[in-house]
mmCIF file of C-alpha atoms in Angstrom:
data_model
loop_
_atom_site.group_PDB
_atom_site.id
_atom_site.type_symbol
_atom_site.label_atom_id
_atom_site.label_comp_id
_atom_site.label_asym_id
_atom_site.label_seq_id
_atom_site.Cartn_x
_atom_site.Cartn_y
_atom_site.Cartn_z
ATOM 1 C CA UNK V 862 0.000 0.000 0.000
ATOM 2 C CA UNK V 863 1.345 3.371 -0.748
ATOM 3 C CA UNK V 864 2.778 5.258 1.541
ATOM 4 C CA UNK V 865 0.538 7.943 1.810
ATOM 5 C CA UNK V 866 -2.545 6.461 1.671
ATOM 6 C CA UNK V 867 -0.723 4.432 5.061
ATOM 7 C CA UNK V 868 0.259 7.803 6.576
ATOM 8 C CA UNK V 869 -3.290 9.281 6.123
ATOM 9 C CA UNK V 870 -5.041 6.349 7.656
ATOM 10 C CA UNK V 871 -2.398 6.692 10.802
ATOM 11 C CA UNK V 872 -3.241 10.975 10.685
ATOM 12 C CA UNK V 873 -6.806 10.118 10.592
ATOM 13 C CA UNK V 874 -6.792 7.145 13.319
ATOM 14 C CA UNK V 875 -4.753 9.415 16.091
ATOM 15 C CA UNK V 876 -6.811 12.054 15.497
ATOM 16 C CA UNK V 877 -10.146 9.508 16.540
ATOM 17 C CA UNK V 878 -11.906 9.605 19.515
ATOM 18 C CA UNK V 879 -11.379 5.784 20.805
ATOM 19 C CA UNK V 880 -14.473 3.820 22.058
ATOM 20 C CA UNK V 881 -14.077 3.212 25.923
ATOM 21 C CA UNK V 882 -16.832 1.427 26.981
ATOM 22 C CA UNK V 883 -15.436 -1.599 28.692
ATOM 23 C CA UNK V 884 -16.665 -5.349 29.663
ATOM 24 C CA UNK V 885 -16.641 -6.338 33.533
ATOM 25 C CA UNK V 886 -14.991 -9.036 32.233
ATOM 26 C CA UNK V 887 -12.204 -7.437 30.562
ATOM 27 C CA UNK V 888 -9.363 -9.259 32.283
ATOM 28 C CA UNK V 889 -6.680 -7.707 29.793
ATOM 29 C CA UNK V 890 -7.934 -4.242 31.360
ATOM 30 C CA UNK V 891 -8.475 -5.693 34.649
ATOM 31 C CA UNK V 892 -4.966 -6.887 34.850
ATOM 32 C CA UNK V 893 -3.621 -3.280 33.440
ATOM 33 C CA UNK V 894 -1.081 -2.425 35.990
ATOM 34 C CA UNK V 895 -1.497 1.187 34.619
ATOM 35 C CA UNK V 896 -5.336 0.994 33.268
ATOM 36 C CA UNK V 897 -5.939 3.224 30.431
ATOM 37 C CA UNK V 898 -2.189 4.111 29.713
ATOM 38 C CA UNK V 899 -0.908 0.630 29.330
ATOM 39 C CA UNK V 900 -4.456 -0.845 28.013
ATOM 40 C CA UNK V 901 -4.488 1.842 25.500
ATOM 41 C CA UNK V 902 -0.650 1.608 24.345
ATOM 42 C CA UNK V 903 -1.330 -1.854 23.441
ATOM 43 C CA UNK V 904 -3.954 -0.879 20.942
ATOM 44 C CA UNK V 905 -1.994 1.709 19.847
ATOM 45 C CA UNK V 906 1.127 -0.467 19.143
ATOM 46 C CA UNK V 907 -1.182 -2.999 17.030
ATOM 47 C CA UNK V 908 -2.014 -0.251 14.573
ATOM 48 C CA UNK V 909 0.968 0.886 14.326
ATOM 49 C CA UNK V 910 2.589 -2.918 13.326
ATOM 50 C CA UNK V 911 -0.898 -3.242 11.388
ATOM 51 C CA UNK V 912 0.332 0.157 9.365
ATOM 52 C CA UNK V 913 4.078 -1.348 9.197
ATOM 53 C CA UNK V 914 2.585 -4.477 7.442
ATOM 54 C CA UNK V 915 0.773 -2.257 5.019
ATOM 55 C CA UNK V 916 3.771 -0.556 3.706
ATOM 56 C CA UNK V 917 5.453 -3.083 3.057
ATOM 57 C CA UNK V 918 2.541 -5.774 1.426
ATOM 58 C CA UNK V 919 1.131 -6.037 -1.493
ATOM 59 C CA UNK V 920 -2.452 -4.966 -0.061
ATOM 60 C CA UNK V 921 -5.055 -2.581 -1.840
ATOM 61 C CA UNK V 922 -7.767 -2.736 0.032
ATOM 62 C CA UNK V 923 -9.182 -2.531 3.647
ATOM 63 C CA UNK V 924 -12.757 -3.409 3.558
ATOM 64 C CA UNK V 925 -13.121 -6.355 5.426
ATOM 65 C CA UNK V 926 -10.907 -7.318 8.489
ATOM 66 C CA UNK V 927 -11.525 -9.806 11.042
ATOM 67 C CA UNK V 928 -9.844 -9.577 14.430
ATOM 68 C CA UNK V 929 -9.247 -13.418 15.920
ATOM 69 C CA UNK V 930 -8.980 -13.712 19.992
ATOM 70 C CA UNK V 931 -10.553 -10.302 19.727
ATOM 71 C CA UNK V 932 -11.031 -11.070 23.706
ATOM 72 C CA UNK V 933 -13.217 -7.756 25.004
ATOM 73 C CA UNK V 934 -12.028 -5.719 22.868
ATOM 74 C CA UNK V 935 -8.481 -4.178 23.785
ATOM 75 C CA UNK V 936 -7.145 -4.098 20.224
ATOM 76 C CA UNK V 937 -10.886 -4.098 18.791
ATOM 77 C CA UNK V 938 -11.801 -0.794 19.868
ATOM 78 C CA UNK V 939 -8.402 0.768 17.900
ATOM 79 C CA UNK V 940 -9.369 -1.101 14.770
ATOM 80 C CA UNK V 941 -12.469 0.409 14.013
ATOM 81 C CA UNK V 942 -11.100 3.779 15.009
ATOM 82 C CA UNK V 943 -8.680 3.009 12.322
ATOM 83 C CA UNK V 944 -11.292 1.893 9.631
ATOM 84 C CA UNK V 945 -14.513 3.552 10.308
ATOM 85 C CA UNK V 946 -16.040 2.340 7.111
ATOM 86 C CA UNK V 947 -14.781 -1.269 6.859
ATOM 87 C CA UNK V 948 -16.906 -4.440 7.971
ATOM 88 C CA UNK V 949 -15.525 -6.043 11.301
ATOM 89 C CA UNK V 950 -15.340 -9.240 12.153
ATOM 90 C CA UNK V 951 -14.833 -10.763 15.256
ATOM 91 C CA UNK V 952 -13.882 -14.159 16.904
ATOM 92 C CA UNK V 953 -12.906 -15.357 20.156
ATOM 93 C CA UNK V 954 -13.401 -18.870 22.200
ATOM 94 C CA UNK V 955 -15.296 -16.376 24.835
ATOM 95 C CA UNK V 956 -18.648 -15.921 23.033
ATOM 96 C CA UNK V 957 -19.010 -12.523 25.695
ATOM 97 C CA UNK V 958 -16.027 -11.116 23.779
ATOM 98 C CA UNK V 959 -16.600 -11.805 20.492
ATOM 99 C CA UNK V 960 -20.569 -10.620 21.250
ATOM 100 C CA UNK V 961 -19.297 -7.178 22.995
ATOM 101 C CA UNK V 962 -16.878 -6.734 20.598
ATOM 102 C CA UNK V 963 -19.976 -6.825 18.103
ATOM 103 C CA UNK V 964 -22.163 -4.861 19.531
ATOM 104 C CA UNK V 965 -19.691 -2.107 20.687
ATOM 105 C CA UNK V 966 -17.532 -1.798 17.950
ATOM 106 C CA UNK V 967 -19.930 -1.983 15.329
ATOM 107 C CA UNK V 968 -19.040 -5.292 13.565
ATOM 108 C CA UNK V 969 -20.209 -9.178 13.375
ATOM 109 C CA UNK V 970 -19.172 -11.666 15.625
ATOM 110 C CA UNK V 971 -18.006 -15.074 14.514
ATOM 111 C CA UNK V 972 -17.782 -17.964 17.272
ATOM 112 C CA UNK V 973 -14.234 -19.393 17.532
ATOM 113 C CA UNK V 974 -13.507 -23.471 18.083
ATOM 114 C CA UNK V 975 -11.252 -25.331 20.086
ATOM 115 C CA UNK V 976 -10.832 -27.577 17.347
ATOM 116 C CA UNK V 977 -9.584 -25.544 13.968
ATOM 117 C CA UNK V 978 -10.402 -28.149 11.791
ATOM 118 C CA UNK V 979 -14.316 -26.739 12.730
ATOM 119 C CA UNK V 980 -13.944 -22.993 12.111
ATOM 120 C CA UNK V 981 -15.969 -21.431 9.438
ATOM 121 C CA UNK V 982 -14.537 -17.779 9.561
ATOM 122 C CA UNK V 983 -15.936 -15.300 7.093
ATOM 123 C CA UNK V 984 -13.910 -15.269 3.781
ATOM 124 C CA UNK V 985 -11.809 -12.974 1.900
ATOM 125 C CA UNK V 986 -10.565 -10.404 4.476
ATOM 126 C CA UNK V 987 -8.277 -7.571 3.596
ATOM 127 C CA UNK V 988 -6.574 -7.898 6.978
ATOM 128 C CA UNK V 989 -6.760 -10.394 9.866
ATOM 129 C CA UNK V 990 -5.474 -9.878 12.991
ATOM 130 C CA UNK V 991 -4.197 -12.354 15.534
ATOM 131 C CA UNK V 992 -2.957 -10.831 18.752
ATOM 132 C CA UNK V 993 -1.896 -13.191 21.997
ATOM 133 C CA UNK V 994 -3.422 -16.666 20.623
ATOM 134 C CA UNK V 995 -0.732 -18.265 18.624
ATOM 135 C CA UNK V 996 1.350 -17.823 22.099
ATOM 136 C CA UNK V 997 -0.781 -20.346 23.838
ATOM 137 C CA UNK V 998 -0.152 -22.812 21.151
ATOM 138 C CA UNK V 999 1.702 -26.204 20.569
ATOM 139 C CA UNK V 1000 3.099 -25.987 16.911
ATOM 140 C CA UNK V 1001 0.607 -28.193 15.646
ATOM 141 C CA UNK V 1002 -2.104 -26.643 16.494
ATOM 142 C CA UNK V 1003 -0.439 -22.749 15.603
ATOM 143 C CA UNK V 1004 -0.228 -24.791 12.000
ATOM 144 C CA UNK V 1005 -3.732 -25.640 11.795
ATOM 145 C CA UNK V 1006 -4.771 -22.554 13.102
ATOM 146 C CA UNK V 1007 -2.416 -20.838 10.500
ATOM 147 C CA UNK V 1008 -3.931 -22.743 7.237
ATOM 148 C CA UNK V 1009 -7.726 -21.822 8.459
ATOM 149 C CA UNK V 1010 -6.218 -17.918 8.492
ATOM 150 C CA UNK V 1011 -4.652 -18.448 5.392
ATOM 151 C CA UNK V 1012 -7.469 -19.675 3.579
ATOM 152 C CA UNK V 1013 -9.852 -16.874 4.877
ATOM 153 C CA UNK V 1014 -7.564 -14.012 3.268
ATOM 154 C CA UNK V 1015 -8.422 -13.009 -0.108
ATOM 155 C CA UNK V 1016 -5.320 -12.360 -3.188
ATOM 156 C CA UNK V 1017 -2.907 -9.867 -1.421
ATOM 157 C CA UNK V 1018 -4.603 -9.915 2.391
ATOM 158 C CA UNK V 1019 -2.518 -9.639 5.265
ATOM 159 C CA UNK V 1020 -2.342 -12.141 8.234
ATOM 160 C CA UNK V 1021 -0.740 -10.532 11.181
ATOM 161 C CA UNK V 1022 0.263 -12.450 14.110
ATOM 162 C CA UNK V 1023 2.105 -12.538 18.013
ATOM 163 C CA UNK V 1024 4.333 -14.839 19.008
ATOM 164 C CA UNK V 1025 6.709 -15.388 21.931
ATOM 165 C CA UNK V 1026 9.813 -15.900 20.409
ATOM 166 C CA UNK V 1027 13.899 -15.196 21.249
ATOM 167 C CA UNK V 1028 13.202 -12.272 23.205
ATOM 168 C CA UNK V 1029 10.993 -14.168 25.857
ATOM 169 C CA UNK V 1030 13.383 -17.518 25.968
ATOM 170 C CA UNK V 1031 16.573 -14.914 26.947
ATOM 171 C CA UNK V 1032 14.525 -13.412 29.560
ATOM 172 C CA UNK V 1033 13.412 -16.863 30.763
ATOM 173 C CA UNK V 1034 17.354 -17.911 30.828
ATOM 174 C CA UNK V 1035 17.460 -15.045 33.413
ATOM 175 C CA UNK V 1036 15.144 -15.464 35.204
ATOM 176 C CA UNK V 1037 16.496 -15.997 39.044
ATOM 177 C CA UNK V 1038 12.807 -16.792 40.854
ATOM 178 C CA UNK V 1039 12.902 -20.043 41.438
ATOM 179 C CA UNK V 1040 8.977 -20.878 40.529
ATOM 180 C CA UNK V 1041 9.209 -18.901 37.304
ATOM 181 C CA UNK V 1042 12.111 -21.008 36.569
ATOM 182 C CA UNK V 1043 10.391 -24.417 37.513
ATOM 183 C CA UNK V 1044 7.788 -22.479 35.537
ATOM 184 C CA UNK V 1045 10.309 -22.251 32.372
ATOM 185 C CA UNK V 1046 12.550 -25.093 32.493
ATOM 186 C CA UNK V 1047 10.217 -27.321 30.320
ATOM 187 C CA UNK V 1048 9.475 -24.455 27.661
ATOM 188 C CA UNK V 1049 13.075 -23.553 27.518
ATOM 189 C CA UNK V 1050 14.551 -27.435 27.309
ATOM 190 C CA UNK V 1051 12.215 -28.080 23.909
ATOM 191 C CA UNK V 1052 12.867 -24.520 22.687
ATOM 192 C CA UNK V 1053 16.700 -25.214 22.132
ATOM 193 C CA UNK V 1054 16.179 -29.078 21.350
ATOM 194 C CA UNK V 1055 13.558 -27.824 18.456
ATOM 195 C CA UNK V 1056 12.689 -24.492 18.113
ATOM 196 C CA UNK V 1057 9.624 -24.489 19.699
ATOM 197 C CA UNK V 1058 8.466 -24.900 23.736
ATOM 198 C CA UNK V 1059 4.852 -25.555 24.997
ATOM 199 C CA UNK V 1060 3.377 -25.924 28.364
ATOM 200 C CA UNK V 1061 -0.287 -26.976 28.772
ATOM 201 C CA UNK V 1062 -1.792 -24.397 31.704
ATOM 202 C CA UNK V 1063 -3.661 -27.866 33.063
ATOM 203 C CA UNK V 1064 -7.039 -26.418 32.475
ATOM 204 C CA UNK V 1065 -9.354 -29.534 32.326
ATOM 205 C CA UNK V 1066 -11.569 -28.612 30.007
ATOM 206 C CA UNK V 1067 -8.983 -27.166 27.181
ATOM 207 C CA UNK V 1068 -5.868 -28.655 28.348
ATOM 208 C CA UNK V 1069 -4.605 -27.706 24.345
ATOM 209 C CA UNK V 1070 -4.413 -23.877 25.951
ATOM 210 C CA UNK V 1071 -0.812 -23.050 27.244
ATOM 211 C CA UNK V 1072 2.486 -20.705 27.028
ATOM 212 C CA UNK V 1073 4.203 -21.592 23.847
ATOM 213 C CA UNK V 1074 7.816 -20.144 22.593
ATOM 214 C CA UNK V 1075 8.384 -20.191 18.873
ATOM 215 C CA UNK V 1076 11.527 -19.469 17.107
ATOM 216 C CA UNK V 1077 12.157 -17.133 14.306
ATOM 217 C CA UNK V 1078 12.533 -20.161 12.096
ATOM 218 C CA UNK V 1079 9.521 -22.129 13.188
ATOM 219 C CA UNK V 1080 7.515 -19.297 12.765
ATOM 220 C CA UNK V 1081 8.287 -18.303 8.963
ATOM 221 C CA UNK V 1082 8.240 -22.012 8.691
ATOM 222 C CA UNK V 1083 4.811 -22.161 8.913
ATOM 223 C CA UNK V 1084 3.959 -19.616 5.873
ATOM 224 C CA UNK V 1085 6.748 -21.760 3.688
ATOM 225 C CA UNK V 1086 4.320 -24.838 3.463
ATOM 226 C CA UNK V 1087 2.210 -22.881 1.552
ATOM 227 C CA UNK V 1088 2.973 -22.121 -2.170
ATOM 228 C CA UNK V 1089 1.125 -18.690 -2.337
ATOM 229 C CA UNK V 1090 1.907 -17.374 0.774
ATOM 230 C CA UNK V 1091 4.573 -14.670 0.878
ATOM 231 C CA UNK V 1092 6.544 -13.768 4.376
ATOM 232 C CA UNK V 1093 5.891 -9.677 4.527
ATOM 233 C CA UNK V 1094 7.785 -8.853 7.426
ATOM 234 C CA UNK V 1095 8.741 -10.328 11.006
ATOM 235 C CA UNK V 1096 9.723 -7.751 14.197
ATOM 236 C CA UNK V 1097 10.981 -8.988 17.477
ATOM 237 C CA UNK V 1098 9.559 -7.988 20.054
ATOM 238 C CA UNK V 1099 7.118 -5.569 17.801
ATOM 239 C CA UNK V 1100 3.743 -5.834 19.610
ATOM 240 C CA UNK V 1101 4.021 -3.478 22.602
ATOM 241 C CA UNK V 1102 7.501 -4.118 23.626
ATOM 242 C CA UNK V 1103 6.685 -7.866 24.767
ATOM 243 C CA UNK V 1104 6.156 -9.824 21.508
ATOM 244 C CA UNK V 1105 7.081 -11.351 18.116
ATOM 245 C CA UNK V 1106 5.112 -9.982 15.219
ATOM 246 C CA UNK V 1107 4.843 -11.835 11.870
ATOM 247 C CA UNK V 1108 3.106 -10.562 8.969
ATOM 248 C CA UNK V 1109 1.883 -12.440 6.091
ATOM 249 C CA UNK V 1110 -0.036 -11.862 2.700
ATOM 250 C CA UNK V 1111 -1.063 -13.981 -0.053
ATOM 251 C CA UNK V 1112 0.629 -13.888 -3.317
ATOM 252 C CA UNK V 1113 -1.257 -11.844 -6.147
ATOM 253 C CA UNK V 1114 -0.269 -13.661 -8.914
#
């Protein structure tokens, strides 16, 4: 996308009033050791990787973008700030998150699946983004979930994505608690043996949901599978200061 059509959309986005209304459930707010300032950066920093991935791509258009693990809406509320005029999508395993973000945010909700195999996510978006779900991962299921993005893009749409990565596994190598290293040791043993770590969190019923590390390699991996699928750009540590952002798009020709 050109430059300038990029910088006006950024010009036009700051210069938004941004949608507060808030869930009680909202534990990405809730957990906000700063509330507004830090909830709000985080949204922030998405559109501004989201404007990254657009000067680089191949995309034209923004019409139709579907935000995946929308949650309540912390990211959500930025991107229709950012496209007033585009049709929203989104999907979470929370049906309360993916409903709010609906109704508040002006869009469509789409009910996620604990099985990928099962999703039926609206087809040919512009733009999907994937914030904080790949993370909680094991690498087979980030591939599945991965090929049901893929296919949901239309020619030149953009898949963008957050992933713990090299940044997280050198901070877990210093870590000096000793829980939070009982906590790591696993993660960090299959990270260097392989390239990717994963924990389950023990939840009964999803015990699939974890903490996942991926390396730069496994991650770019997973768009190389795919014959039309072009790697647009990959930033450690991109997404607020805490993690790995890849960006995809599918080949135009």
């Amino acid at each position: 996308m050109h430059a300038d059509v990029v910088s006006t959309l950024w010009t036009d986005y700051r210069s938004r009033e941004i949608i507060r209304d808030l869930h009680p459930n909202d534990h990405m707010f809730n957990a906000a050791v700063q509330g507004w300032t830090d909830y709000m950066g985080v949204g922030v920093s998405a559109v501004q990787i989201i404007c990254s991935a657009l000067l680089t791509g191949p995309a034209y258009h923004l019409e139709k973008v579907l935000d995946f693990g929308c949650g309540h809406g912390r990211v959500a509320r930025h991107l229709r700030a950012f496209l007033p005029k585009a049709e929203l999508y989104f999907a979470d395993i929370d049906e309360t998150g993916s409903r709010f973000c609906a109704d508040t945010f002006a869009g469509n909700y789409v009910q996620s699946h604990h099985d990928f195999d099962q999703l039926d996510l609206p087809k040919d978006r512009d733009l999907i983004w994937v914030g904080s779900v790949f993370t909680h991962l094991d690498y087979g299921r980030m591939n599945k979930l991965f090929n049901a993005l893929i296919g949901a893009l239309r020619p030149r749409g953009t898949l963008i994505a957050t992933f713990r990565g090299e940044s997280q596994y050198r901070r877990a190598l210093q870590e000096t608690d000793p829980n939070q290293r009982r906590k790591w040791k696993s993660l960090i043993d299959q990270y260097e043996a392989g390239g990717i770590g994963f924990g389950s969190y023990g939840i009964a019923d999803d015990p699939e949901w974890g903490l996942s590390l991926s390396s730069i390699n496994s991650v770019i991996g997973m768009g190389k599978r795919l014959p039309n699928v072009r790697l647009v750009s990959y930033s450690e540590i991109g997404w607020a200061a805490a993690h790995d952002v890849a960006a995809w798009s599918i080949s135009p020709v």
